[in-house]
Amino acid sequence: MLPTSRVGPGGASFLEALFTATSAVCVTGLTVVDTPVYWTGAGQVIILALIQIGGFGIMSFASLLGVLLARHLGLRSRISTAAETKSVGIGDVRRILLGILKITLLVEAITAVLLSGRFFVGYDRGPAEALWLGVFHAVSACNNAGFALFSDNLVGYVGDPWICLPVAGAVILGGLGFPVLFELRRRFRYPRKWFLTTKLVLPGTVLLLVLGTIFITAVEWSSPATLGQLRPDQRVLAGFFQSTMTRTAGFNSLDIGQLHPVTLLGMDVLMFIGGGPAGTAGGLKITTFAVLFFIVYTEISGGTAVNVFGKRLPRSVHRQAISIVLLAGALVVGATMFLMLITDFGLDRILFEVVSAFATVGLSAGITADLPSVGQVVLILVMFAGRLGPVTLASALALRSRPLQFEYPKERPLIG
């Protein structure tokens, strides 16, 4: 709110500052003002610092909760939890934090060099400006924040692979999660020894990226407002980039407000799923939906136990996944219904905005700034709940698990 943070006289209003700070710390990317126009260099530095602190803090928080969970349980459960839930092991806190910091800074540095070089060579930006643009967007991408220093985000670079691919690469790496990156660094050549989290996140990420790219590209292929104006190779690049960004990073190289309602609905699903656990990605995480998928598959195939890659999932994990999805769905539906009551925007755009806030994606159909104050407060609460809710709820459910000394007799209600 300091006057030095805003262009023009006076400082930002409390709600504008609160919304921007929440969006930055929760690495979401939704905005109520035009970032490069409204905020001064000092304001942009504050936003960048909040993104960096928020991203590092979230990864550290999630990873340390895994350690806490492992140490809270018995020895057998510790080994199982460390191997199957978070895969960070039960080592010391210092090693985990240093590992997160090293990986984060390495990805950001490589991305910043690539982007700065492109801005300097390809777009005649001065050395200082090119470096600032490269660093800002690298940090924003690695932390899956989606803040950009261009009024149209990255729409002006829709056909430039030297901008889109480094940003997409940083988003993917940040979205995999620290446990997966840490294990790939140690055991990249020994996939059979990978923990279950890694075995679920890696193929799940590839599958969602491919399916998302095909879906967005196919639906928008001939639309003159989006992909129709681009060359075929640029259409594929834009489809891949937008599919990547639905993994909880709010950059956009297409005008989201011009997308077909079917595209918006498909992106809602991708945003709701999210990325890997204990990373900068939001959503309910690939592992959560993978557990649900295998539960359904086991039930349809007539199995008695949910087995995944040669390991049996505990029933407590079944209950945790189902509980998180149902509670998250209730929050999204409730917020959507409330915003529909106080605004005149359609269901598709409001739902997109709410899911984007909950999944800390930051993609916007262009209505956030036009929402009334109470509507923006709702999105602030949804962003906060979406950022910290799933990981804390999952950990709380696991820590509350207690074996009972008795069981009630079974009785089956009619289903379906």
Short mmCIF file of C-alpha atoms in Angstrom, two decimals:
data_model
loop_
_atom_site.label_atom_id
_atom_site.label_comp_id
_atom_site.label_asym_id
_atom_site.label_seq_id
_atom_site.Cartn_x
_atom_site.Cartn_y
_atom_site.Cartn_z
CA MET A 1 0.00 0.00 0.00
CA LEU A 2 3.02 2.32 0.10
CA PRO A 3 2.85 5.25 -2.36
CA THR A 4 6.23 4.19 -3.80
CA SER A 5 4.67 0.92 -4.99
CA ARG A 6 2.02 2.47 -7.21
CA VAL A 7 2.33 4.58 -10.35
CA GLY A 8 0.71 7.98 -9.82
CA PRO A 9 -0.32 9.81 -6.67
CA GLY A 10 -1.28 7.92 -3.53
CA GLY A 11 -1.00 4.27 -2.74
CA ALA A 12 -3.06 1.24 -3.68
CA SER A 13 -6.30 0.60 -1.86
CA PHE A 14 -6.36 -2.00 0.89
CA LEU A 15 -8.31 -4.50 -1.20
CA GLU A 16 -6.05 -4.07 -4.25
CA ALA A 17 -2.96 -4.57 -2.11
CA LEU A 18 -4.45 -7.50 -0.21
CA PHE A 19 -5.62 -9.25 -3.37
CA THR A 20 -2.24 -8.80 -5.10
CA ALA A 21 -0.27 -9.88 -2.03
CA THR A 22 -2.44 -12.96 -1.53
CA SER A 23 -2.18 -13.88 -5.19
CA ALA A 24 1.62 -13.49 -5.09
CA VAL A 25 2.22 -15.38 -1.84
CA CYS A 26 -0.18 -18.14 -2.90
CA VAL A 27 1.62 -18.15 -6.30
CA THR A 28 -1.68 -17.80 -8.11
CA GLY A 29 -1.41 -14.92 -10.57
CA LEU A 30 -4.93 -13.51 -10.54
CA THR A 31 -4.89 -9.71 -10.56
CA VAL A 32 -7.34 -6.87 -10.12
CA VAL A 33 -5.00 -4.27 -11.66
CA ASP A 34 -2.63 -4.23 -14.64
CA THR A 35 0.69 -5.32 -13.12
CA PRO A 36 3.15 -3.49 -15.44
CA VAL A 37 1.03 -0.31 -15.58
CA TYR A 38 -0.32 0.00 -12.04
CA TRP A 39 2.76 -0.98 -10.02
CA THR A 40 6.10 0.82 -10.02
CA GLY A 41 9.44 -0.96 -10.14
CA ALA A 42 9.39 -1.07 -6.34
CA GLY A 43 5.92 -2.61 -6.37
CA GLN A 44 7.01 -5.22 -8.91
CA VAL A 45 10.04 -6.11 -6.78
CA ILE A 46 7.72 -6.62 -3.80
CA ILE A 47 5.50 -8.89 -5.89
CA LEU A 48 8.56 -10.84 -7.07
CA ALA A 49 9.80 -11.25 -3.49
CA LEU A 50 6.37 -12.47 -2.35
CA ILE A 51 6.30 -15.00 -5.20
CA GLN A 52 9.76 -16.30 -4.27
CA ILE A 53 9.00 -16.51 -0.57
CA GLY A 54 5.59 -18.04 -1.19
CA GLY A 55 6.88 -20.67 -3.59
CA PHE A 56 9.81 -21.69 -1.43
CA GLY A 57 7.67 -21.64 1.69
CA ILE A 58 4.97 -23.81 0.15
CA MET A 59 7.45 -26.45 -1.02
CA SER A 60 9.20 -26.41 2.35
CA PHE A 61 5.93 -26.51 4.26
CA ALA A 62 4.57 -29.46 2.29
CA SER A 63 7.84 -31.39 2.44
CA LEU A 64 8.30 -30.81 6.16
CA LEU A 65 4.73 -31.89 6.82
CA GLY A 66 5.70 -35.15 5.15
CA VAL A 67 8.64 -35.49 7.52
CA LEU A 68 6.42 -34.66 10.50
CA LEU A 69 3.90 -37.24 9.36
CA ALA A 70 6.61 -39.88 8.94
CA ARG A 71 8.08 -39.24 12.37
CA HIS A 72 4.71 -39.16 14.08
CA LEU A 73 3.86 -42.70 13.04
CA GLY A 74 5.40 -46.00 14.01
CA LEU A 75 8.57 -47.28 12.36
CA ARG A 76 6.77 -49.43 9.80
CA SER A 77 4.40 -46.59 8.98
CA ARG A 78 7.32 -44.15 8.82
CA ILE A 79 9.02 -46.16 6.11
CA SER A 80 5.74 -46.60 4.23
CA THR A 81 4.86 -42.91 4.49
CA ALA A 82 8.29 -41.70 3.46
CA ALA A 83 8.36 -44.07 0.51
CA GLU A 84 4.80 -43.83 -0.71
CA THR A 85 3.39 -40.51 0.44
CA LYS A 86 5.99 -37.77 0.18
CA SER A 87 9.18 -39.59 -0.76
CA VAL A 88 11.31 -37.02 1.05
CA GLY A 89 12.61 -39.58 3.50
CA ILE A 90 12.91 -39.07 7.22
CA GLY A 91 16.20 -37.19 7.01
CA ASP A 92 17.07 -33.89 8.64
CA VAL A 93 15.21 -30.67 7.94
CA ARG A 94 18.32 -28.77 6.88
CA ARG A 95 19.06 -31.20 4.03
CA ILE A 96 15.52 -30.89 2.71
CA LEU A 97 15.47 -27.09 2.82
CA LEU A 98 18.86 -26.80 1.14
CA GLY A 99 17.79 -29.26 -1.54
CA ILE A 100 14.64 -27.26 -2.27
CA LEU A 101 16.63 -24.01 -2.41
CA LYS A 102 19.29 -25.41 -4.75
CA ILE A 103 16.79 -26.90 -7.20
CA THR A 104 14.68 -23.74 -7.19
CA LEU A 105 17.60 -21.39 -7.83
CA LEU A 106 19.05 -23.65 -10.53
CA VAL A 107 15.81 -23.82 -12.52
CA GLU A 108 15.24 -20.08 -12.11
CA ALA A 109 18.80 -19.22 -13.17
CA ILE A 110 18.70 -21.33 -16.34
CA THR A 111 15.28 -19.97 -17.30
CA ALA A 112 16.35 -16.38 -16.59
CA VAL A 113 19.43 -16.71 -18.82
CA LEU A 114 17.37 -18.10 -21.72
CA LEU A 115 14.63 -15.47 -21.42
CA SER A 116 17.00 -12.55 -20.90
CA GLY A 117 19.02 -13.55 -23.92
CA ARG A 118 15.89 -13.76 -26.06
CA PHE A 119 14.56 -10.40 -24.91
CA PHE A 120 17.96 -8.80 -25.55
CA VAL A 121 18.69 -10.38 -28.93
CA GLY A 122 15.22 -10.86 -30.39
CA TYR A 123 13.33 -7.83 -29.13
CA ASP A 124 16.00 -5.12 -28.81
CA ARG A 125 15.54 -4.70 -25.09
CA GLY A 126 18.36 -3.00 -23.23
CA PRO A 127 20.66 -5.20 -21.10
CA ALA A 128 19.15 -4.08 -17.80
CA GLU A 129 15.54 -4.35 -19.02
CA ALA A 130 16.15 -7.74 -20.65
CA LEU A 131 17.73 -9.06 -17.44
CA TRP A 132 14.84 -7.79 -15.31
CA LEU A 133 12.24 -9.29 -17.65
CA GLY A 134 14.12 -12.59 -17.70
CA VAL A 135 14.52 -12.81 -13.94
CA PHE A 136 10.93 -11.77 -13.15
CA HIS A 137 9.32 -14.22 -15.55
CA ALA A 138 11.73 -17.02 -14.60
CA VAL A 139 10.86 -16.71 -10.90
CA SER A 140 7.17 -16.38 -11.72
CA ALA A 141 7.30 -19.47 -13.97
CA CYS A 142 9.32 -21.71 -11.65
CA ASN A 143 6.98 -20.89 -8.78
CA ASN A 144 3.91 -21.41 -10.99
CA ALA A 145 2.74 -17.86 -10.23
CA GLY A 146 1.80 -16.54 -13.67
CA PHE A 147 2.50 -12.85 -12.99
CA ALA A 148 3.82 -11.12 -16.13
CA LEU A 149 5.21 -7.69 -16.90
CA PHE A 150 3.13 -7.27 -20.05
CA SER A 151 -0.45 -6.01 -20.07
CA ASP A 152 -1.53 -8.88 -22.33
CA ASN A 153 0.58 -11.38 -20.35
CA LEU A 154 2.45 -13.42 -23.02
CA VAL A 155 -0.06 -13.07 -25.86
CA GLY A 156 2.48 -11.02 -27.80
CA TYR A 157 4.88 -13.98 -27.78
CA VAL A 158 2.38 -16.67 -28.74
CA GLY A 159 4.46 -17.89 -31.68
CA ASP A 160 7.92 -17.52 -30.12
CA PRO A 161 9.27 -20.87 -28.88
CA TRP A 162 12.30 -19.15 -27.31
CA ILE A 163 9.94 -17.46 -24.86
CA CYS A 164 7.14 -20.01 -24.52
CA LEU A 165 9.22 -23.18 -24.12
CA PRO A 166 11.58 -21.96 -21.35
CA VAL A 167 8.57 -20.63 -19.42
CA ALA A 168 6.68 -23.89 -19.95
CA GLY A 169 9.73 -25.93 -18.92
CA ALA A 170 10.12 -24.01 -15.67
CA VAL A 171 6.42 -24.40 -14.94
CA ILE A 172 6.57 -28.16 -15.49
CA LEU A 173 9.65 -28.61 -13.29
CA GLY A 174 8.18 -26.48 -10.51
CA GLY A 175 4.90 -28.36 -10.78
CA LEU A 176 6.47 -31.81 -10.45
CA GLY A 177 7.20 -31.18 -6.80
CA PHE A 178 10.41 -31.30 -4.81
CA PRO A 179 10.14 -34.99 -3.80
CA VAL A 180 9.96 -36.04 -7.47
CA LEU A 181 12.81 -33.75 -8.55
CA PHE A 182 14.94 -34.87 -5.62
CA GLU A 183 14.43 -38.52 -6.44
CA LEU A 184 15.07 -38.02 -10.16
CA ARG A 185 18.38 -36.42 -9.27
CA ARG A 186 19.34 -39.44 -7.18
CA ARG A 187 17.78 -42.35 -9.06
CA PHE A 188 17.11 -41.18 -12.59
CA ARG A 189 18.61 -44.35 -14.08
CA TYR A 190 16.77 -46.72 -11.77
CA PRO A 191 13.03 -46.22 -12.38
CA ARG A 192 12.20 -49.54 -10.72
CA LYS A 193 13.42 -48.09 -7.43
CA TRP A 194 11.33 -44.93 -7.70
CA PHE A 195 8.85 -44.29 -4.92
CA LEU A 196 5.17 -44.54 -5.71
CA THR A 197 4.71 -40.76 -5.74
CA THR A 198 7.23 -40.41 -8.57
CA LYS A 199 5.72 -43.33 -10.49
CA LEU A 200 2.33 -41.61 -10.37
CA VAL A 201 3.39 -38.01 -10.95
CA LEU A 202 5.68 -38.46 -13.97
CA PRO A 203 3.36 -40.46 -16.27
CA GLY A 204 0.39 -38.47 -14.98
CA THR A 205 2.09 -35.21 -15.92
CA VAL A 206 2.98 -36.43 -19.40
CA LEU A 207 -0.52 -37.80 -19.97
CA LEU A 208 -2.25 -34.60 -18.88
CA LEU A 209 0.09 -32.41 -20.92
CA VAL A 210 -0.48 -34.47 -24.06
CA LEU A 211 -4.24 -34.78 -23.63
CA GLY A 212 -4.55 -31.10 -22.73
CA THR A 213 -2.55 -30.05 -25.78
CA ILE A 214 -4.64 -32.21 -28.11
CA PHE A 215 -7.90 -31.03 -26.55
CA ILE A 216 -7.17 -27.28 -26.61
CA THR A 217 -5.59 -27.37 -30.05
CA ALA A 218 -8.44 -29.39 -31.57
CA VAL A 219 -11.26 -27.27 -30.12
CA GLU A 220 -9.63 -23.92 -30.92
CA TRP A 221 -7.92 -24.90 -34.20
CA SER A 222 -10.16 -22.90 -36.53
CA SER A 223 -11.28 -20.18 -34.13
CA PRO A 224 -10.27 -16.80 -35.60
CA ALA A 225 -10.14 -15.26 -32.11
CA THR A 226 -7.53 -17.71 -30.82
CA LEU A 227 -5.59 -20.30 -32.84
CA GLY A 228 -7.16 -19.69 -36.22
CA GLN A 229 -4.95 -16.67 -36.91
CA LEU A 230 -1.68 -18.59 -36.38
CA ARG A 231 0.43 -20.91 -38.52
CA PRO A 232 -0.06 -24.66 -37.89
CA ASP A 233 3.20 -24.99 -35.95
CA GLN A 234 2.32 -21.95 -33.86
CA ARG A 235 -1.11 -23.40 -33.12
CA VAL A 236 0.46 -26.54 -31.69
CA LEU A 237 2.92 -24.45 -29.67
CA ALA A 238 0.10 -22.29 -28.30
CA GLY A 239 -1.99 -25.36 -27.49
CA PHE A 240 0.91 -26.97 -25.64
CA PHE A 241 1.72 -23.75 -23.79
CA GLN A 242 -1.86 -23.24 -22.66
CA SER A 243 -2.15 -26.88 -21.64
CA THR A 244 0.99 -26.47 -19.53
CA MET A 245 -0.34 -23.31 -17.90
CA THR A 246 -3.51 -25.06 -16.73
CA ARG A 247 -1.15 -27.06 -14.50
CA THR A 248 -1.41 -24.07 -12.10
CA ALA A 249 0.64 -21.33 -13.74
CA GLY A 250 -1.41 -18.39 -14.95
CA PHE A 251 0.56 -17.32 -18.00
CA ASN A 252 -1.49 -17.12 -21.17
CA SER A 253 -0.45 -16.73 -24.79
CA LEU A 254 -4.10 -16.74 -25.93
CA ASP A 255 -6.94 -14.44 -24.94
CA ILE A 256 -8.71 -16.60 -22.34
CA GLY A 257 -11.90 -14.57 -22.66
CA GLN A 258 -12.16 -15.60 -26.33
CA LEU A 259 -11.88 -19.34 -25.73
CA HIS A 260 -14.84 -21.60 -26.48
CA PRO A 261 -16.93 -22.55 -23.42
CA VAL A 262 -16.01 -26.21 -24.03
CA THR A 263 -12.33 -25.26 -23.85
CA LEU A 264 -12.93 -23.41 -20.59
CA LEU A 265 -14.69 -26.44 -19.11
CA GLY A 266 -11.88 -28.77 -20.14
CA MET A 267 -9.34 -26.39 -18.63
CA ASP A 268 -11.41 -26.36 -15.43
CA VAL A 269 -10.81 -30.10 -15.13
CA LEU A 270 -7.08 -29.77 -15.79
CA MET A 271 -6.75 -26.93 -13.27
CA PHE A 272 -8.70 -28.84 -10.63
CA ILE A 273 -6.36 -31.83 -10.96
CA GLY A 274 -3.21 -29.70 -10.71
CA GLY A 275 0.37 -30.93 -10.50
CA GLY A 276 2.62 -32.91 -8.18
CA PRO A 277 2.58 -32.79 -4.37
CA ALA A 278 5.03 -30.75 -2.26
CA GLY A 279 5.72 -28.40 -5.17
CA THR A 280 4.60 -24.99 -6.37
CA ALA A 281 1.68 -26.43 -8.33
CA GLY A 282 -1.83 -26.15 -6.94
CA GLY A 283 -4.97 -28.16 -7.53
CA LEU A 284 -5.76 -31.39 -5.75
CA LYS A 285 -2.63 -33.04 -7.15
CA ILE A 286 -2.10 -35.82 -9.65
CA THR A 287 -1.56 -38.37 -6.89
CA THR A 288 -5.01 -37.70 -5.42
CA PHE A 289 -6.78 -38.34 -8.71
CA ALA A 290 -4.54 -41.29 -9.51
CA VAL A 291 -5.68 -42.89 -6.26
CA LEU A 292 -9.32 -42.28 -7.20
CA PHE A 293 -8.73 -43.71 -10.67
CA PHE A 294 -7.25 -46.93 -9.30
CA ILE A 295 -10.04 -47.22 -6.73
CA VAL A 296 -12.61 -47.05 -9.52
CA TYR A 297 -10.59 -49.41 -11.70
CA THR A 298 -10.31 -51.94 -8.87
CA GLU A 299 -14.04 -51.75 -8.18
CA ILE A 300 -14.97 -52.19 -11.84
CA SER A 301 -12.54 -55.07 -12.32
CA GLY A 302 -13.83 -56.85 -9.22
CA GLY A 303 -10.64 -56.59 -7.19
CA THR A 304 -10.56 -56.64 -3.41
CA ALA A 305 -7.50 -54.43 -2.85
CA VAL A 306 -6.23 -51.33 -4.68
CA ASN A 307 -2.82 -52.25 -6.07
CA VAL A 308 -0.62 -49.73 -7.90
CA PHE A 309 2.75 -50.64 -9.43
CA GLY A 310 3.10 -53.66 -7.19
CA LYS A 311 2.13 -51.82 -4.01
CA ARG A 312 -1.16 -51.96 -2.09
CA LEU A 313 -2.74 -48.65 -1.12
CA PRO A 314 -3.89 -48.41 2.52
CA ARG A 315 -7.60 -47.85 3.01
CA SER A 316 -6.80 -44.64 4.89
CA VAL A 317 -5.38 -43.23 1.64
CA HIS A 318 -8.67 -44.08 -0.13
CA ARG A 319 -10.62 -42.12 2.48
CA GLN A 320 -8.23 -39.17 2.39
CA ALA A 321 -8.45 -38.83 -1.39
CA ILE A 322 -12.24 -39.05 -1.42
CA SER A 323 -12.56 -36.57 1.47
CA ILE A 324 -10.27 -33.99 -0.13
CA VAL A 325 -12.00 -34.13 -3.52
CA LEU A 326 -15.50 -33.85 -2.02
CA LEU A 327 -14.57 -30.96 0.29
CA ALA A 328 -12.77 -29.12 -2.51
CA GLY A 329 -15.73 -29.65 -4.83
CA ALA A 330 -18.07 -28.26 -2.19
CA LEU A 331 -15.89 -25.16 -1.79
CA VAL A 332 -15.73 -24.52 -5.54
CA VAL A 333 -19.47 -25.05 -6.02
CA GLY A 334 -20.33 -22.86 -3.05
CA ALA A 335 -18.09 -19.99 -4.17
CA THR A 336 -19.39 -20.26 -7.73
CA MET A 337 -23.01 -20.12 -6.62
CA PHE A 338 -22.33 -17.11 -4.40
CA LEU A 339 -20.64 -15.17 -7.21
CA MET A 340 -23.50 -16.03 -9.54
CA LEU A 341 -25.92 -14.48 -7.03
CA ILE A 342 -24.06 -11.17 -6.78
CA THR A 343 -22.95 -10.75 -10.43
CA ASP A 344 -24.35 -11.08 -13.93
CA PHE A 345 -21.48 -13.11 -15.39
CA GLY A 346 -22.26 -16.52 -16.87
CA LEU A 347 -21.61 -19.85 -15.21
CA ASP A 348 -18.71 -20.81 -17.49
CA ARG A 349 -16.70 -17.67 -16.72
CA ILE A 350 -17.42 -17.62 -13.00
CA LEU A 351 -16.62 -21.31 -12.60
CA PHE A 352 -13.39 -20.81 -14.52
CA GLU A 353 -12.39 -17.94 -12.24
CA VAL A 354 -13.20 -19.84 -9.05
CA VAL A 355 -11.40 -23.02 -10.13
CA SER A 356 -8.42 -20.92 -11.22
CA ALA A 357 -8.34 -19.28 -7.79
CA PHE A 358 -8.75 -22.53 -5.87
CA ALA A 359 -6.14 -24.36 -7.95
CA THR A 360 -3.84 -21.28 -7.67
CA VAL A 361 -3.55 -21.17 -11.45
CA GLY A 362 -4.12 -17.50 -12.15
CA LEU A 363 -5.69 -17.83 -15.59
CA SER A 364 -8.59 -15.42 -15.90
CA ALA A 365 -11.59 -15.09 -18.17
CA GLY A 366 -11.30 -11.34 -17.64
CA ILE A 367 -13.84 -10.82 -14.86
CA THR A 368 -11.72 -10.66 -11.68
CA ALA A 369 -11.17 -6.91 -11.82
CA ASP A 370 -14.88 -6.33 -12.53
CA LEU A 371 -16.14 -8.33 -9.55
CA PRO A 372 -17.60 -6.35 -6.64
CA SER A 373 -15.47 -6.01 -3.53
CA VAL A 374 -17.19 -8.88 -1.75
CA GLY A 375 -16.61 -11.09 -4.79
CA GLN A 376 -12.89 -10.29 -4.76
CA VAL A 377 -12.77 -11.11 -1.04
CA VAL A 378 -14.33 -14.48 -1.85
CA LEU A 379 -11.59 -15.15 -4.39
CA ILE A 380 -8.95 -14.16 -1.81
CA LEU A 381 -10.36 -16.73 0.61
CA VAL A 382 -10.59 -19.35 -2.14
CA MET A 383 -6.96 -18.74 -3.15
CA PHE A 384 -5.79 -19.09 0.43
CA ALA A 385 -7.85 -22.23 1.00
CA GLY A 386 -6.71 -23.75 -2.28
CA ARG A 387 -3.05 -23.09 -1.55
CA LEU A 388 -2.88 -24.46 1.99
CA GLY A 389 -6.07 -26.50 2.28
CA PRO A 390 -5.30 -29.77 0.45
CA VAL A 391 -1.85 -30.40 1.97
CA THR A 392 -2.84 -29.47 5.51
CA LEU A 393 -6.09 -31.42 5.30
CA ALA A 394 -4.33 -34.52 3.98
CA SER A 395 -1.73 -34.33 6.72
CA ALA A 396 -4.35 -33.71 9.40
CA LEU A 397 -6.39 -36.70 8.27
CA ALA A 398 -3.31 -38.92 8.31
CA LEU A 399 -2.19 -37.70 11.74
CA ARG A 400 -5.67 -38.21 13.21
CA SER A 401 -5.79 -41.84 12.10
CA ARG A 402 -6.18 -44.10 15.12
CA PRO A 403 -6.81 -47.86 15.12
CA LEU A 404 -10.12 -48.85 16.73
CA GLN A 405 -10.35 -51.74 19.16
CA PHE A 406 -13.73 -52.83 17.79
CA GLU A 407 -15.78 -52.90 14.58
CA TYR A 408 -19.53 -52.59 14.03
CA PRO A 409 -21.41 -55.27 12.08
CA LYS A 410 -21.53 -54.64 8.33
CA GLU A 411 -24.64 -53.63 6.40
CA ARG A 412 -24.81 -52.50 2.78
CA PRO A 413 -27.15 -49.72 1.65
CA LEU A 414 -28.44 -49.69 -1.93
CA ILE A 415 -26.00 -47.92 -4.25
CA GLY A 416 -27.03 -46.43 -7.59
#
